[in-house]
Short mmCIF file of C-alpha atoms in Angstrom, two decimals:
data_model
loop_
_atom_site.label_atom_id
_atom_site.label_comp_id
_atom_site.label_asym_id
_atom_site.label_seq_id
_atom_site.Cartn_x
_atom_site.Cartn_y
_atom_site.Cartn_z
CA MET C 200 103.55 192.06 68.89
CA LEU C 201 105.44 189.32 67.08
CA LEU C 202 107.15 188.26 70.32
CA ALA C 203 103.83 188.13 72.15
CA LYS C 204 102.26 186.11 69.35
CA GLY C 205 105.18 183.65 69.33
CA LEU C 206 105.00 183.21 73.09
CA GLY C 207 101.27 182.58 72.86
CA GLN C 208 101.73 179.88 70.23
CA MET C 209 104.47 178.24 72.30
CA TRP C 210 102.29 178.26 75.43
CA GLY C 211 99.40 176.71 73.49
CA THR C 212 101.67 174.00 72.15
CA MET C 213 102.95 173.21 75.66
CA THR C 214 99.42 173.13 77.05
CA LEU C 215 98.28 170.82 74.26
CA SER C 216 101.30 168.57 74.86
CA LYS C 217 100.54 168.34 78.58
CA SER C 218 96.90 167.56 77.86
CA PHE C 219 97.90 164.88 75.39
CA LYS C 220 100.31 163.34 77.93
CA LEU C 221 97.61 163.39 80.60
CA LEU C 222 95.10 161.77 78.24
CA ALA C 223 97.67 159.15 77.21
CA SER C 224 98.53 158.31 80.81
CA GLN C 225 94.84 157.99 81.72
CA THR C 226 94.24 155.73 78.71
CA LEU C 227 97.22 153.56 79.63
CA GLY C 228 96.00 153.31 83.23
CA ALA C 229 92.52 152.29 82.09
CA ALA C 230 94.02 149.68 79.76
CA CYS C 231 96.08 148.21 82.61
CA LEU C 232 93.00 148.12 84.84
CA CYS C 233 91.02 146.34 82.13
CA ALA C 234 93.82 143.83 81.76
CA LEU C 235 93.55 143.02 85.45
CA VAL C 236 89.78 142.72 85.34
CA ALA C 237 89.16 141.01 82.00
CA PRO C 238 91.49 138.40 80.50
CA ALA C 239 92.54 138.43 76.88
CA VAL C 240 89.98 136.93 74.51
CA PHE C 241 90.97 135.45 71.17
CA ALA C 242 88.85 134.80 68.11
CA TYR C 243 88.68 131.03 68.55
CA ASP C 244 87.97 131.02 72.30
CA PRO C 245 84.65 129.36 73.22
CA THR C 246 81.84 131.87 73.27
CA ALA C 247 79.29 129.74 75.15
CA ARG C 248 78.74 130.70 78.77
CA PHE C 249 77.85 127.23 80.11
CA SER C 250 80.11 124.18 79.98
CA LEU C 251 80.22 120.58 81.23
CA THR C 252 83.47 118.93 82.38
CA GLY C 253 84.47 115.35 83.20
CA GLN C 254 87.92 114.59 84.65
CA LEU C 255 89.94 111.69 86.01
CA GLY C 256 92.82 112.06 88.42
CA ALA C 257 94.78 111.01 91.47
CA THR C 258 94.80 112.26 95.04
CA SER C 259 96.95 111.83 98.10
CA LEU C 260 95.10 110.75 101.24
CA ALA C 261 95.89 111.43 104.89
CA MET C 262 93.87 108.59 106.51
CA GLY C 263 95.67 109.05 109.84
CA THR C 264 93.53 106.95 112.20
CA VAL C 265 92.91 104.33 109.51
CA ASN C 266 96.65 103.91 109.00
CA ASP C 267 97.11 103.68 112.78
CA GLU C 268 94.77 100.69 112.81
CA ILE C 269 96.53 99.14 109.82
CA ASP C 270 99.80 99.41 111.73
CA ARG C 271 98.20 97.75 114.75
CA GLY C 272 96.85 94.94 112.59
CA ASN C 273 100.26 94.47 110.97
CA VAL C 274 101.75 93.63 114.37
CA TYR C 275 99.41 90.64 114.55
CA MET C 276 100.03 89.71 110.92
CA ARG C 277 103.79 89.61 111.51
CA SER C 278 103.25 87.34 114.51
CA GLN C 279 101.41 84.96 112.16
CA ARG C 280 104.14 85.29 109.50
CA TRP C 281 101.63 86.75 107.05
CA ASP C 282 102.37 89.43 104.46
CA THR C 283 101.56 92.85 105.91
CA LEU C 284 99.45 95.71 104.59
CA ASP C 285 100.73 98.97 103.13
CA ASN C 286 99.37 102.21 104.55
CA LEU C 287 96.79 104.15 102.57
CA GLY C 288 98.44 107.16 100.96
CA SER C 289 96.77 107.72 97.59
CA GLY C 290 93.65 107.07 95.58
CA PHE C 291 91.78 107.91 92.39
CA ASN C 292 89.25 110.64 91.70
CA PHE C 293 86.50 111.11 89.16
CA ILE C 294 84.99 114.60 89.12
CA TYR C 295 82.48 116.50 87.00
CA ASP C 296 81.10 120.00 87.03
CA VAL C 297 78.75 122.39 85.28
CA ARG C 298 80.35 125.80 84.94
CA ALA C 299 78.83 129.20 84.13
CA ASP C 300 80.59 132.41 83.13
CA LEU C 301 79.17 135.09 85.41
CA PHE C 302 80.75 138.39 84.39
CA GLY C 303 84.22 139.36 83.28
CA PRO C 304 86.73 136.75 84.44
CA TRP C 305 84.51 135.20 87.14
CA MET C 306 82.98 131.73 86.83
CA LEU C 307 80.75 129.61 89.07
CA SER C 308 81.04 125.81 89.20
CA PHE C 309 78.73 123.15 90.65
CA GLY C 310 79.63 119.46 90.51
CA GLY C 311 80.69 116.36 92.34
CA GLY C 312 82.50 113.08 91.99
CA SER C 313 83.91 110.10 93.82
CA THR C 314 87.14 108.88 95.39
CA ILE C 315 88.32 105.29 95.73
CA ALA C 316 91.43 103.75 97.24
CA SER C 317 92.55 100.37 98.57
CA THR C 318 95.30 98.41 100.23
CA GLY C 319 95.40 94.65 100.62
CA VAL C 320 97.25 91.35 100.62
CA ASP C 321 96.44 88.12 98.80
CA PHE C 322 98.81 85.58 100.26
CA ASP C 323 98.14 83.18 103.15
CA GLU C 324 95.06 85.29 103.96
CA VAL C 325 93.10 87.72 101.79
CA ILE C 326 92.65 91.09 103.49
CA ASP C 327 91.39 94.28 101.83
CA ILE C 328 90.81 97.78 103.18
CA LYS C 329 88.89 100.07 100.85
CA PRO C 330 87.93 103.69 101.60
CA SER C 331 85.59 105.45 99.17
CA ALA C 332 83.51 108.61 99.06
CA SER C 333 80.93 110.40 96.94
CA PHE C 334 80.94 114.17 97.18
CA LEU C 335 79.45 117.41 95.91
CA GLN C 336 81.35 120.65 95.53
CA ALA C 337 80.65 124.30 94.69
CA ARG C 338 83.51 126.52 93.57
CA ILE C 339 84.13 130.00 92.19
CA PHE C 340 86.94 130.58 89.66
CA TYR C 341 88.84 133.63 88.44
CA ARG C 342 90.37 133.53 84.95
CA ILE C 343 93.91 134.90 85.12
CA PRO C 344 94.48 137.79 82.66
CA TRP C 345 97.66 136.28 81.23
CA ARG C 346 98.31 133.41 78.89
CA PRO C 347 101.62 131.99 77.60
CA PHE C 348 100.07 130.97 74.26
CA GLU C 349 96.92 132.01 72.45
CA ASN C 350 95.28 128.63 72.97
CA VAL C 351 96.19 128.24 76.67
CA ARG C 352 94.46 130.01 79.53
CA PHE C 353 94.59 129.70 83.31
CA CYS C 354 92.20 130.15 86.21
CA VAL C 355 92.33 129.73 89.96
CA GLY C 356 89.52 129.08 92.39
CA GLY C 357 88.13 127.32 95.40
CA GLY C 358 85.05 126.58 97.43
CA GLY C 359 83.36 123.98 99.59
CA VAL C 360 83.12 120.21 99.30
CA MET C 361 80.69 117.83 101.06
CA ALA C 362 81.02 114.06 101.33
CA THR C 363 77.45 112.90 100.86
CA SER C 364 78.55 109.35 101.64
CA ALA C 365 81.93 108.11 102.84
CA GLU C 366 82.69 104.46 103.51
CA LEU C 367 85.51 102.28 104.78
CA GLU C 368 85.21 98.54 104.22
CA ILE C 369 87.58 96.04 105.85
CA THR C 370 87.31 92.42 104.71
CA HIS C 371 89.16 89.24 105.66
CA GLU C 372 88.63 86.10 103.60
CA HIS C 373 89.75 82.75 105.01
CA ARG C 374 90.29 80.43 102.09
CA THR C 375 92.34 77.54 100.76
CA VAL C 376 93.32 76.53 97.24
CA GLU C 377 91.29 73.34 97.50
CA ALA C 378 88.12 74.55 99.21
CA GLY C 379 88.02 78.22 98.14
CA ILE C 380 86.49 80.79 100.53
CA LEU C 381 85.75 79.21 103.92
CA ARG C 382 84.40 82.39 105.51
CA ARG C 383 84.34 86.10 104.80
CA GLU C 384 84.34 88.64 107.63
CA SER C 385 83.76 92.32 106.97
CA LEU C 386 83.34 95.53 108.93
CA THR C 387 82.01 98.64 107.19
CA PHE C 388 82.06 102.21 108.50
CA ASP C 389 80.14 105.10 106.93
CA GLY C 390 79.57 108.79 107.54
CA THR C 391 79.32 112.28 106.04
CA GLY C 392 81.44 115.40 106.32
CA ALA C 393 82.37 118.76 104.79
CA GLY C 394 85.54 120.60 103.89
CA VAL C 395 87.22 122.97 101.43
CA VAL C 396 88.84 122.61 98.02
CA ALA C 397 91.13 124.83 95.92
CA ALA C 398 92.63 124.41 92.45
CA PHE C 399 94.83 126.00 89.80
CA GLU C 400 93.53 125.07 86.35
CA ALA C 401 95.01 125.15 82.85
CA GLU C 402 92.79 124.93 79.78
CA LEU C 403 93.95 124.08 76.26
CA VAL C 404 91.50 125.46 73.71
CA LEU C 405 90.91 122.99 70.87
CA ASN C 406 88.09 124.86 69.17
CA GLU C 407 84.99 126.86 70.09
CA ARG C 408 83.28 123.77 71.49
CA PHE C 409 85.97 121.63 73.17
CA THR C 410 88.91 122.22 75.49
CA LEU C 411 91.26 120.01 77.50
CA ALA C 412 91.21 120.95 81.18
CA GLY C 413 93.79 119.95 83.79
CA ASP C 414 94.16 121.12 87.38
CA LEU C 415 96.35 120.84 90.44
CA GLY C 416 94.89 121.57 93.85
CA TYR C 417 94.23 120.60 97.43
CA ARG C 418 91.22 119.14 99.23
CA GLY C 419 90.68 119.30 102.97
CA LEU C 420 87.94 116.80 103.86
CA LYS C 421 87.49 114.81 107.07
CA VAL C 422 84.61 112.50 107.94
CA ASP C 423 84.02 111.65 111.60
CA ILE C 424 82.59 108.19 112.12
CA ASP C 425 79.78 107.96 114.62
CA SER C 426 80.13 105.13 117.14
CA ASP C 427 76.96 103.52 115.74
CA SER C 428 77.79 104.01 112.03
CA TYR C 429 79.20 100.57 111.26
CA GLU C 430 77.96 97.18 110.11
CA TRP C 431 79.28 93.64 110.57
CA SER C 432 78.95 90.81 108.08
CA ILE C 433 80.08 87.16 108.26
CA THR C 434 79.28 85.10 105.16
CA ASN C 435 80.36 81.95 103.31
CA VAL C 436 79.90 79.92 106.50
CA ASP C 437 78.55 76.39 106.00
CA ASP C 438 76.33 76.42 109.10
CA PRO C 439 75.93 80.05 110.27
CA ALA C 440 73.36 79.13 112.95
CA VAL C 441 75.53 76.39 114.52
CA ASP C 442 77.85 76.97 117.47
CA ARG C 443 80.83 74.80 116.54
CA ASP C 444 83.31 75.89 119.23
CA GLY C 445 80.99 75.86 122.25
CA ASP C 446 81.21 79.56 123.10
CA ASP C 447 77.43 80.12 122.84
CA VAL C 448 77.89 82.27 119.70
CA PRO C 449 76.68 80.86 116.33
CA GLU C 450 79.29 80.68 113.56
CA GLY C 451 77.54 83.34 111.52
CA ARG C 452 78.09 85.93 114.28
CA ASP C 453 81.43 84.78 115.68
CA LEU C 454 84.80 86.16 114.53
CA SER C 455 87.43 83.57 113.75
CA ASP C 456 90.26 83.11 116.23
CA ARG C 457 92.59 84.04 113.36
CA SER C 458 90.60 87.14 112.39
CA PHE C 459 92.47 90.28 111.37
CA LEU C 460 89.53 92.25 112.77
CA ARG C 461 90.20 90.95 116.27
CA ASN C 462 93.42 92.95 116.16
CA ALA C 463 92.47 96.12 114.29
CA PHE C 464 89.54 98.54 114.14
CA ILE C 465 87.87 97.18 117.30
CA ASP C 466 88.57 97.93 120.95
CA PRO C 467 91.89 96.19 121.81
CA ILE C 468 90.45 95.09 125.16
CA GLN C 469 87.97 92.88 123.32
CA ALA C 470 90.56 91.16 121.10
CA ASN C 471 90.24 87.83 122.94
CA ASP C 472 86.54 88.03 123.73
CA GLN C 473 84.31 85.24 122.39
CA GLU C 474 81.04 87.06 121.85
CA ASP C 475 78.57 88.15 119.21
CA VAL C 476 80.15 90.59 116.73
CA GLU C 477 77.35 93.06 117.39
CA LEU C 478 78.71 93.50 120.93
CA PHE C 479 82.17 94.58 119.82
CA ARG C 480 83.06 98.24 120.22
CA THR C 481 84.92 99.91 117.35
CA VAL C 482 87.77 102.38 117.89
CA PRO C 483 87.09 106.11 117.24
CA MET C 484 87.52 106.59 113.51
CA GLU C 485 88.09 109.54 111.18
CA LEU C 486 88.20 109.10 107.42
CA ASP C 487 90.61 111.80 106.24
CA TYR C 488 90.39 112.36 102.49
CA SER C 489 92.61 115.46 102.65
CA GLY C 490 95.46 115.78 100.20
CA VAL C 491 96.92 117.14 96.97
CA GLN C 492 95.00 116.19 93.85
CA ALA C 493 95.45 116.48 90.09
CA HIS C 494 92.97 115.87 87.26
CA VAL C 495 92.77 115.99 83.48
CA GLY C 496 89.73 115.73 81.24
CA LEU C 497 87.51 117.23 78.57
CA ARG C 498 85.32 120.34 78.77
CA VAL C 499 82.40 120.80 76.41
CA TYR C 500 80.92 124.29 75.94
CA LEU C 501 77.17 123.89 75.58
CA PHE C 502 75.49 127.25 75.05
#
């Protein structure tokens, strides 16, 4: 009887131990799953679900066909012994967004911003090439369930971006020290396009209301220029309605013989034509705003 009772107690203890181990393993598994789904939350983290962010940053730019035309124009500029233009490779961004915590670690962001860049020379002749764009973007973010310090948290996300207006302006000012600007010739392209954007973001929590937000990411955005989406302008001409050189084209619609635009951004076959600027054909253009980008700014948690 005593042996049977002892064996029974031992079996009960073993069964209880196995049950406890099973319960512990299930609890540990659930905890690990929660860690993957919901990031750690600390007492001073912002509790508001909606936030507003403004950031400044830099971006690399592809600008392939634009740089091809700059290279073509530089050939002419070297022949005139002028300073040449650098290729477009970088620019500046301003972005903003309104962000909402959806559930768990997921967040939804709507916003926009602008990009500007330029290259130019200001010696002998004044030539500037300036691409710019305004855009809207919608992104979804996932807050990573790991943080190196209590006041630092990370998230990663991506989405779509649309250039609501993209522009490339090329200007050439003919001027002298004595007389100032003698004439200003400009050609402006514009268009719209769509692409994708992705970012890895770090957020430094200052208090329940404010955080510093920085990100590193990539934007893929190309804008095709329609053959009719450009505009010519010739200003600062003394007598724009007068034909001074006898080519039946008034000065206000006639490119200078020394025009940079005769040798870039228009059909090369027309480089020596003496005709109204409205009759010139432009080369096929693509404004490529694709590149790596980084931003830093302030996030305010509203409510």
